[in-house]
Amino acid sequence: PDKIRYKTKIAVIGAGQAGLSAAYHLKKLGLAIGPDFIILDAAPSAGGAWQYRWPSLTLSTVNKVHDLPGMSFEETLEKADKTVQASIAEPHYYELYEQKFGIEVYRPVKVENVYLRNDRFYIDTSETLFSAMGIINATGTWENPYIPSYPGADLFHGEQLHTKDFKTADYFKGKHVVVVGAGISAIQLLDQISKVTTTTWVTRRPPVFRELPFDEAAGHNAVSLVDERVRNGLPPLSVVSVTGLPLSPEVIDMKKRGVINRFPMFSEITRDGVKWEDGREQKADIILWNTGFKGALQHLDAVLPREQSGGIIMAGRLATMVAKEPRIHLPGYGPSASTIGANRAGSVAVRELMTTLGLAVK
Ligand code: FAD
């Protein structure tokens, strides 16, 4: 009852690649921060989820990271030093970006819950109750790690960690680690951990390695597969899961070291490790789940129409529009969950939402 109330037209939630791209385009169309739109972010500083990435993820170990609209990343680097940590370089770039374009992000402001009353969205945060006609939700996936459930998970005496918890390989020294997952993160962490301790690698399906380089056509193909899924209301797959794994020099080295010795998924977790259907057991101190993330959309539960499959039917040019609630856009969700995708999605979401809301595009 004592909360400050603040009324605007469009609320952008999240200031990562997708949210900043949206804010840039809103400003470019002449909308003012405050009366016309606001941008909120839960994190303490600029950088979106990049500020949380593990220290060994450097500019040479990320894939291609796309620029934000209107300013190049390269020009914000002291020198094009590829050993710089992504968790430092990217947030630095975002910070300069916000300054350059006067994008004042309200932070740290975590959106707890969004609901509809009298045709307006109410965006509830700890101190302020914002209200808006439309929402551009760009909250990414980092806040919603996914760990599949397996029988016995509660019995395990060791530690269960997720990609999100990884800081350094040293932490795993002297422990046997079961690494779960077939994505890029799984491979990168398996590489680092297997250099300091023993590992067992398990994946649901046999991993598919593809020769470098990965051409643009294959990239488009992967994105359109995810695009088609969300347009049909199915939960998205990660774009990487449909592109396959690059056969990088690290992977070739891991093969030589005997680390790429993949086992199928175990069927249960025991007190001391994991167990397969055929009765084989592996003792483990840590199970590291590199099983991905889902859209961090919990705060939208009351306003997002979900299908029985758990997915959301998406529409619009880049599938950012919630088909059954076109006043909500989700740039960065599904096919746009990459830096290049989030960039484009932010721009398209702005134009389509302004049209839906009847706000003139100047
Ligand atoms: P984010 O960057 O996650 O930003 C979301 C923001 O929303 C955060 O700042 C968060 O604080 C905020 N937020 C979340 N919930 C709330 C809430 N309830 N209230 C308020 N704010 C909230 N992509 C590439 O293109 N190239 C790469 O090389 C690459 N490498 C990657 C490496 C790793 C390890 C991972 C995990 C991802 C990588 N990606 C890469 C994917 C890419 O980082 C993301 O797709 C993209 O940056 C996501 O941008 P975003 O704006 O959607 O989300």
Short mmCIF file of C-alpha atoms and ligand atoms in Angstrom, two decimals:
data_model
loop_
_atom_site.label_atom_id
_atom_site.label_comp_id
_atom_site.label_asym_id
_atom_site.label_seq_id
_atom_site.Cartn_x
_atom_site.Cartn_y
_atom_site.Cartn_z
CA PRO A 1 0.00 0.00 0.00
CA ASP A 2 2.90 2.38 0.69
CA LYS A 3 4.59 1.71 -2.60
CA ILE A 4 5.47 4.52 -4.95
CA ARG A 5 3.35 4.33 -8.08
CA TYR A 6 4.78 5.17 -11.46
CA LYS A 7 2.90 5.29 -14.73
CA THR A 8 4.50 4.91 -18.13
CA LYS A 9 3.60 3.59 -21.58
CA ILE A 10 6.07 0.77 -22.15
CA ALA A 11 8.00 -1.17 -19.54
CA VAL A 12 11.18 -2.85 -20.69
CA ILE A 13 12.16 -5.53 -18.16
CA GLY A 14 15.84 -6.55 -18.34
CA ALA A 15 18.86 -4.59 -19.59
CA GLY A 16 20.85 -7.25 -21.39
CA GLN A 17 21.39 -7.32 -25.15
CA ALA A 18 17.67 -7.55 -25.92
CA GLY A 19 16.53 -4.90 -23.42
CA LEU A 20 19.21 -2.38 -24.38
CA SER A 21 18.49 -2.90 -28.06
CA ALA A 22 14.80 -2.21 -27.37
CA ALA A 23 15.64 0.90 -25.30
CA TYR A 24 17.91 2.20 -28.08
CA HIS A 25 15.14 1.88 -30.66
CA LEU A 26 12.50 3.39 -28.38
CA LYS A 27 14.74 6.44 -27.86
CA LYS A 28 15.49 6.62 -31.56
CA LEU A 29 11.76 6.82 -32.24
CA GLY A 30 11.56 9.84 -29.94
CA LEU A 31 10.23 8.22 -26.78
CA ALA A 32 11.49 9.61 -23.49
CA ILE A 33 12.65 7.59 -20.52
CA GLY A 34 10.14 8.15 -17.76
CA PRO A 35 6.78 9.20 -19.20
CA ASP A 36 7.05 7.06 -22.35
CA PHE A 37 9.11 4.08 -21.28
CA ILE A 38 11.20 2.68 -18.46
CA ILE A 39 13.89 0.02 -18.35
CA LEU A 40 14.33 -2.03 -15.18
CA ASP A 41 17.03 -4.52 -14.27
CA ALA A 42 17.54 -6.80 -11.29
CA ALA A 43 21.34 -6.92 -11.52
CA PRO A 44 23.54 -4.52 -9.52
CA SER A 45 25.39 -3.18 -12.56
CA ALA A 46 25.42 -2.98 -16.35
CA GLY A 47 26.17 -6.07 -18.44
CA GLY A 48 23.08 -8.28 -18.43
CA ALA A 49 23.96 -11.89 -17.65
CA TRP A 50 27.52 -11.35 -18.90
CA GLN A 51 28.47 -10.02 -15.47
CA TYR A 52 27.88 -13.51 -14.02
CA ARG A 53 29.87 -15.58 -16.53
CA TRP A 54 32.78 -17.65 -15.19
CA PRO A 55 36.24 -15.98 -15.16
CA SER A 56 37.83 -18.41 -17.66
CA LEU A 57 35.29 -17.43 -20.33
CA THR A 58 37.32 -14.96 -22.34
CA LEU A 59 36.81 -13.15 -25.61
CA SER A 60 38.62 -15.99 -27.34
CA THR A 61 36.44 -18.72 -25.84
CA VAL A 62 33.03 -17.10 -26.45
CA ASN A 63 31.43 -17.65 -29.84
CA LYS A 64 30.78 -14.60 -31.93
CA VAL A 65 29.38 -11.81 -29.78
CA HIS A 66 27.35 -9.26 -31.68
CA ASP A 67 27.49 -5.48 -31.19
CA LEU A 68 24.62 -3.55 -29.69
CA PRO A 69 22.99 -1.20 -32.21
CA GLY A 70 24.88 2.03 -32.90
CA MET A 71 28.19 1.34 -31.11
CA SER A 72 30.92 -1.20 -31.68
CA PHE A 73 32.27 -3.44 -28.93
CA GLU A 74 35.75 -3.38 -30.43
CA GLU A 75 36.12 0.37 -29.86
CA THR A 76 35.50 -0.03 -26.11
CA LEU A 77 38.41 -2.43 -25.66
CA GLU A 78 41.74 -0.97 -24.59
CA LYS A 79 43.32 -3.17 -27.21
CA ALA A 80 41.74 -6.09 -28.96
CA ASP A 81 43.02 -8.42 -26.25
CA LYS A 82 41.30 -11.77 -26.58
CA THR A 83 42.38 -12.93 -23.12
CA VAL A 84 40.07 -10.41 -21.46
CA GLN A 85 37.32 -12.01 -19.38
CA ALA A 86 33.91 -11.77 -21.02
CA SER A 87 32.48 -10.97 -17.57
CA ILE A 88 34.57 -7.78 -17.51
CA ALA A 89 34.72 -6.68 -21.15
CA GLU A 90 31.02 -7.09 -21.97
CA PRO A 91 29.70 -5.25 -18.87
CA HIS A 92 32.20 -2.46 -19.52
CA TYR A 93 30.86 -2.15 -23.06
CA TYR A 94 27.23 -2.14 -21.86
CA GLU A 95 28.04 0.55 -19.29
CA LEU A 96 29.60 2.85 -21.90
CA TYR A 97 26.68 2.08 -24.20
CA GLU A 98 24.11 3.14 -21.61
CA GLN A 99 26.05 6.35 -21.02
CA LYS A 100 26.46 7.17 -24.71
CA PHE A 101 22.77 6.83 -25.52
CA GLY A 102 21.46 8.16 -22.20
CA ILE A 103 19.71 4.91 -21.35
CA GLU A 104 19.04 5.29 -17.64
CA VAL A 105 18.36 1.84 -16.30
CA TYR A 106 16.54 1.59 -12.97
CA ARG A 107 18.68 -0.91 -11.03
CA PRO A 108 18.78 -3.01 -9.03
CA VAL A 109 15.04 -3.44 -9.47
CA LYS A 110 13.72 -6.98 -9.60
CA VAL A 111 10.25 -7.46 -11.05
CA GLU A 112 8.43 -9.87 -8.75
CA ASN A 113 5.08 -10.10 -10.43
CA VAL A 114 3.11 -8.61 -13.33
CA TYR A 115 -0.69 -8.51 -13.42
CA LEU A 116 -3.44 -6.88 -15.49
CA ARG A 117 -6.04 -4.48 -14.07
CA ASN A 118 -8.37 -2.34 -16.17
CA ASP A 119 -6.33 -2.96 -19.28
CA ARG A 120 -3.03 -1.86 -17.76
CA PHE A 121 -0.11 -4.01 -16.73
CA TYR A 122 1.04 -3.55 -13.13
CA ILE A 123 4.70 -4.32 -12.63
CA ASP A 124 5.37 -5.00 -9.00
CA THR A 125 8.84 -4.48 -7.53
CA SER A 126 10.01 -4.21 -3.94
CA GLU A 127 9.63 -0.43 -3.70
CA THR A 128 7.68 0.75 -6.72
CA LEU A 129 4.53 -0.38 -8.48
CA PHE A 130 4.98 0.56 -12.13
CA SER A 131 2.13 0.45 -14.61
CA ALA A 132 2.30 0.35 -18.40
CA MET A 133 0.21 -0.29 -21.52
CA GLY A 134 2.68 -2.81 -22.91
CA ILE A 135 5.69 -4.88 -21.92
CA ILE A 136 8.95 -5.74 -23.58
CA ASN A 137 10.26 -8.55 -21.44
CA ALA A 138 13.95 -9.16 -22.00
CA THR A 139 14.93 -11.11 -18.91
CA GLY A 140 17.01 -13.77 -20.65
CA THR A 141 17.51 -17.21 -19.14
CA TRP A 142 20.34 -16.95 -16.59
CA GLU A 143 17.94 -16.69 -13.65
CA ASN A 144 16.17 -19.93 -14.57
CA PRO A 145 18.68 -22.80 -14.64
CA TYR A 146 17.21 -26.15 -15.60
CA ILE A 147 18.10 -29.44 -13.90
CA PRO A 148 16.10 -32.51 -14.97
CA SER A 149 14.82 -34.67 -12.15
CA TYR A 150 16.20 -38.15 -11.63
CA PRO A 151 15.22 -40.65 -8.95
CA GLY A 152 17.47 -40.54 -5.91
CA ALA A 153 18.58 -36.92 -6.35
CA ASP A 154 17.79 -36.23 -2.69
CA LEU A 155 19.89 -39.16 -1.48
CA PHE A 156 23.14 -37.96 -3.02
CA HIS A 157 25.78 -37.15 -0.40
CA GLY A 158 27.93 -35.18 -2.82
CA GLU A 159 27.27 -31.83 -4.40
CA GLN A 160 24.99 -31.06 -7.32
CA LEU A 161 25.97 -27.94 -9.23
CA HIS A 162 24.70 -26.23 -12.38
CA THR A 163 26.64 -24.36 -15.09
CA LYS A 164 25.48 -21.20 -13.33
CA ASP A 165 27.51 -22.16 -10.21
CA PHE A 166 30.81 -22.76 -12.01
CA LYS A 167 33.61 -20.36 -11.08
CA THR A 168 36.97 -22.14 -11.52
CA ALA A 169 38.13 -25.67 -12.33
CA ASP A 170 40.33 -25.63 -9.21
CA TYR A 171 37.24 -26.06 -7.07
CA PHE A 172 36.85 -29.59 -8.50
CA LYS A 173 40.44 -30.74 -7.81
CA GLY A 174 40.67 -34.18 -6.21
CA LYS A 175 36.97 -34.91 -6.72
CA HIS A 176 35.36 -37.22 -9.26
CA VAL A 177 32.97 -35.16 -11.36
CA VAL A 178 30.06 -36.43 -13.45
CA VAL A 179 29.53 -33.82 -16.15
CA VAL A 180 26.03 -33.93 -17.64
CA GLY A 181 25.08 -32.31 -20.95
CA ALA A 182 26.02 -31.99 -24.60
CA GLY A 183 26.03 -28.24 -25.14
CA ILE A 184 28.88 -25.80 -25.57
CA SER A 185 29.00 -25.05 -21.83
CA ALA A 186 29.25 -28.77 -20.99
CA ILE A 187 32.15 -29.18 -23.40
CA GLN A 188 33.98 -26.09 -22.17
CA LEU A 189 33.65 -27.01 -18.51
CA LEU A 190 34.49 -30.67 -19.15
CA ASP A 191 37.66 -29.50 -20.88
CA GLN A 192 38.74 -27.37 -17.93
CA ILE A 193 37.75 -29.77 -15.16
CA SER A 194 39.28 -32.83 -16.86
CA LYS A 195 42.65 -31.09 -16.75
CA VAL A 196 42.63 -31.05 -12.94
CA THR A 197 40.66 -34.15 -11.97
CA THR A 198 38.85 -37.30 -13.18
CA THR A 199 35.54 -36.99 -14.99
CA THR A 200 32.69 -39.03 -16.40
CA TRP A 201 30.76 -37.43 -19.25
CA VAL A 202 27.10 -38.33 -19.74
CA THR A 203 24.67 -37.04 -22.35
CA ARG A 204 21.12 -37.95 -23.27
CA ARG A 205 21.83 -38.35 -26.97
CA PRO A 206 25.17 -39.11 -28.64
CA PRO A 207 26.80 -35.71 -29.22
CA VAL A 208 27.06 -34.46 -32.79
CA PHE A 209 30.33 -32.74 -33.64
CA ARG A 210 30.46 -30.57 -36.73
CA GLU A 211 33.48 -29.50 -38.69
CA LEU A 212 34.52 -25.85 -38.47
CA PRO A 213 33.69 -23.38 -39.87
CA PHE A 214 30.01 -23.23 -39.20
CA ASP A 215 28.47 -21.43 -42.16
CA GLU A 216 25.73 -18.86 -42.05
CA ALA A 217 23.20 -21.09 -43.77
CA ALA A 218 23.53 -23.68 -41.00
CA GLY A 219 23.00 -20.91 -38.43
CA HIS A 220 19.82 -19.73 -40.16
CA ASN A 221 18.61 -23.28 -40.33
CA ALA A 222 19.11 -23.79 -36.59
CA VAL A 223 17.31 -20.55 -35.75
CA SER A 224 14.38 -21.39 -38.03
CA LEU A 225 13.92 -24.75 -36.33
CA VAL A 226 13.51 -23.01 -32.97
CA ASP A 227 11.35 -20.32 -34.60
CA GLU A 228 8.98 -22.96 -35.92
CA ARG A 229 8.73 -24.61 -32.51
CA VAL A 230 7.70 -21.44 -30.68
CA ARG A 231 5.23 -20.42 -33.40
CA ASN A 232 3.54 -23.76 -32.69
CA GLY A 233 3.49 -23.09 -28.96
CA LEU A 234 6.19 -25.62 -28.10
CA PRO A 235 8.85 -24.85 -25.50
CA PRO A 236 11.98 -23.62 -27.31
CA LEU A 237 15.16 -25.65 -27.60
CA SER A 238 18.39 -23.77 -27.16
CA VAL A 239 19.68 -22.53 -30.50
CA VAL A 240 22.98 -24.32 -29.78
CA SER A 241 21.26 -27.64 -29.23
CA VAL A 242 20.21 -27.63 -32.86
CA THR A 243 23.49 -26.36 -34.29
CA GLY A 244 25.67 -29.19 -32.95
CA LEU A 245 29.07 -28.82 -31.32
CA PRO A 246 32.06 -27.30 -33.08
CA LEU A 247 34.98 -29.69 -33.52
CA SER A 248 37.35 -27.16 -32.00
CA PRO A 249 41.07 -27.65 -31.22
CA GLU A 250 40.01 -28.10 -27.55
CA VAL A 251 37.70 -30.96 -28.51
CA ILE A 252 40.42 -32.62 -30.59
CA ASP A 253 42.75 -32.35 -27.61
CA MET A 254 40.10 -33.77 -25.29
CA LYS A 255 39.69 -36.72 -27.64
CA LYS A 256 43.43 -37.33 -27.41
CA ARG A 257 43.26 -37.15 -23.62
CA GLY A 258 40.45 -39.74 -23.62
CA VAL A 259 37.99 -37.29 -22.05
CA ILE A 260 35.44 -37.50 -24.86
CA ASN A 261 34.33 -40.89 -23.70
CA ARG A 262 30.62 -40.34 -23.56
CA PHE A 263 28.19 -42.44 -21.53
CA PRO A 264 24.42 -42.45 -21.93
CA MET A 265 22.29 -40.85 -19.22
CA PHE A 266 22.24 -42.72 -15.92
CA SER A 267 18.86 -43.87 -14.67
CA GLU A 268 19.20 -42.93 -11.01
CA ILE A 269 21.27 -41.05 -8.48
CA THR A 270 22.49 -42.95 -5.43
CA ARG A 271 24.00 -41.91 -2.13
CA ASP A 272 27.52 -42.16 -3.58
CA GLY A 273 27.13 -41.43 -7.26
CA VAL A 274 25.10 -42.43 -10.29
CA LYS A 275 23.74 -45.73 -11.57
CA TRP A 276 22.76 -46.93 -15.04
CA GLU A 277 19.90 -49.24 -15.97
CA ASP A 278 22.28 -52.16 -16.52
CA GLY A 279 23.37 -51.92 -12.87
CA ARG A 280 26.72 -50.23 -13.53
CA GLU A 281 27.61 -47.59 -10.93
CA GLN A 282 29.98 -44.66 -10.84
CA LYS A 283 31.04 -43.04 -7.61
CA ALA A 284 31.04 -39.26 -7.75
CA ASP A 285 31.71 -36.29 -5.49
CA ILE A 286 30.03 -33.76 -7.75
CA ILE A 287 27.35 -33.94 -10.43
CA LEU A 288 27.68 -30.89 -12.66
CA TRP A 289 24.47 -30.29 -14.58
CA ASN A 290 25.11 -28.44 -17.84
CA THR A 291 21.53 -28.97 -18.79
CA GLY A 292 20.70 -25.48 -19.84
CA PHE A 293 18.37 -22.70 -18.91
CA LYS A 294 14.75 -21.82 -19.54
CA GLY A 295 13.22 -18.40 -20.10
CA ALA A 296 13.26 -16.40 -16.85
CA LEU A 297 9.56 -15.65 -17.13
CA GLN A 298 8.24 -16.60 -13.68
CA HIS A 299 7.21 -13.01 -12.92
CA LEU A 300 4.87 -13.12 -15.94
CA ASP A 301 2.94 -16.20 -14.83
CA ALA A 302 -0.30 -14.26 -14.35
CA VAL A 303 -0.26 -12.63 -17.79
CA LEU A 304 1.40 -15.14 -20.14
CA PRO A 305 -1.01 -17.58 -21.77
CA ARG A 306 0.69 -21.00 -21.67
CA GLU A 307 -0.17 -24.01 -23.81
CA GLN A 308 -0.52 -27.52 -22.40
CA SER A 309 3.01 -28.26 -23.54
CA GLY A 310 4.22 -25.47 -21.27
CA GLY A 311 5.18 -23.36 -24.29
CA ILE A 312 3.83 -20.00 -25.43
CA ILE A 313 2.52 -19.43 -28.96
CA MET A 314 4.74 -16.75 -30.48
CA ALA A 315 4.02 -14.58 -33.52
CA GLY A 316 5.33 -11.48 -35.31
CA ARG A 317 8.21 -11.01 -37.70
CA LEU A 318 10.85 -12.51 -35.40
CA ALA A 319 8.50 -14.48 -33.15
CA THR A 320 8.84 -12.01 -30.26
CA MET A 321 5.11 -11.29 -29.94
CA VAL A 322 2.96 -13.35 -27.59
CA ALA A 323 0.21 -14.38 -30.02
CA LYS A 324 -2.59 -14.42 -27.43
CA GLU A 325 -1.36 -11.24 -25.67
CA PRO A 326 0.29 -9.00 -28.30
CA ARG A 327 0.90 -6.28 -25.73
CA ILE A 328 3.74 -8.46 -24.46
CA HIS A 329 6.92 -9.08 -26.45
CA LEU A 330 9.71 -11.47 -25.45
CA PRO A 331 12.89 -10.53 -27.32
CA GLY A 332 15.71 -12.93 -26.39
CA TYR A 333 13.32 -15.87 -25.96
CA GLY A 334 13.56 -18.94 -28.22
CA PRO A 335 14.95 -18.20 -31.68
CA SER A 336 16.37 -14.82 -30.58
CA ALA A 337 18.38 -16.24 -27.64
CA SER A 338 21.77 -15.12 -28.96
CA THR A 339 23.43 -11.72 -29.03
CA ILE A 340 22.64 -11.21 -32.71
CA GLY A 341 19.10 -12.53 -32.31
CA ALA A 342 18.42 -10.41 -29.22
CA ASN A 343 19.65 -7.33 -31.04
CA ARG A 344 17.26 -7.73 -33.95
CA ALA A 345 14.44 -8.89 -31.73
CA GLY A 346 14.68 -5.74 -29.60
CA SER A 347 14.19 -3.58 -32.67
CA VAL A 348 11.30 -5.58 -34.12
CA ALA A 349 9.58 -5.85 -30.73
CA VAL A 350 9.58 -2.06 -30.39
CA ARG A 351 7.99 -1.45 -33.80
CA GLU A 352 5.37 -4.17 -33.44
CA LEU A 353 4.44 -3.23 -29.89
CA MET A 354 4.09 0.47 -30.78
CA THR A 355 1.72 -0.51 -33.59
CA THR A 356 -0.31 -2.78 -31.32
CA LEU A 357 -0.61 -0.03 -28.71
CA GLY A 358 -1.52 2.58 -31.32
CA LEU A 359 1.51 4.70 -30.43
CA ALA A 360 2.70 6.63 -33.45
CA VAL A 361 6.05 5.59 -34.83
CA LYS A 362 7.68 8.99 -35.39
P1 FAD B 1 20.53 -11.32 -20.43
O1 FAD B 1 21.86 -10.86 -20.86
O2 FAD B 1 20.43 -12.55 -19.60
O3 FAD B 1 19.86 -10.11 -19.66
C1 FAD B 1 18.70 -10.27 -18.92
C2 FAD B 1 18.66 -9.20 -17.87
O4 FAD B 1 17.37 -9.28 -17.26
C3 FAD B 1 19.70 -9.40 -16.78
O5 FAD B 1 20.45 -8.23 -16.62
C4 FAD B 1 18.86 -9.71 -15.53
O6 FAD B 1 19.39 -9.10 -14.37
C5 FAD B 1 17.52 -9.10 -15.88
N1 FAD B 1 16.40 -9.76 -15.20
C6 FAD B 1 16.11 -11.08 -15.15
N2 FAD B 1 15.00 -11.30 -14.44
C7 FAD B 1 14.57 -10.08 -14.02
C8 FAD B 1 13.46 -9.63 -13.24
N3 FAD B 1 12.55 -10.47 -12.75
N4 FAD B 1 13.34 -8.30 -13.01
C9 FAD B 1 14.23 -7.42 -13.51
N5 FAD B 1 15.30 -7.80 -14.27
C10 FAD B 1 15.46 -9.10 -14.50
N6 FAD B 1 25.54 -15.60 -27.43
C11 FAD B 1 26.25 -15.20 -28.51
O7 FAD B 1 25.67 -14.63 -29.44
N7 FAD B 1 27.59 -15.43 -28.57
C12 FAD B 1 28.26 -16.05 -27.56
O8 FAD B 1 29.46 -16.23 -27.64
C13 FAD B 1 27.55 -16.48 -26.42
N8 FAD B 1 28.17 -17.08 -25.37
C14 FAD B 1 27.46 -17.46 -24.30
C15 FAD B 1 28.12 -18.07 -23.24
C16 FAD B 1 27.42 -18.49 -22.13
C17 FAD B 1 28.15 -19.15 -21.02
C18 FAD B 1 26.01 -18.33 -22.07
C19 FAD B 1 25.22 -18.80 -20.89
C20 FAD B 1 25.34 -17.69 -23.12
C21 FAD B 1 26.06 -17.27 -24.25
N9 FAD B 1 25.42 -16.66 -25.31
C22 FAD B 1 26.15 -16.23 -26.40
C23 FAD B 1 24.00 -16.36 -25.30
C24 FAD B 1 23.85 -14.86 -25.05
O9 FAD B 1 24.65 -14.49 -23.96
C25 FAD B 1 22.43 -14.53 -24.74
O10 FAD B 1 21.55 -15.08 -25.68
C26 FAD B 1 22.20 -13.04 -24.76
O11 FAD B 1 23.27 -12.31 -24.22
C27 FAD B 1 21.01 -12.85 -23.90
O12 FAD B 1 20.68 -11.50 -23.85
P2 FAD B 1 19.34 -11.12 -23.13
O13 FAD B 1 19.23 -9.67 -23.24
O14 FAD B 1 18.22 -11.93 -23.68
O15 FAD B 1 19.50 -11.61 -21.62
#
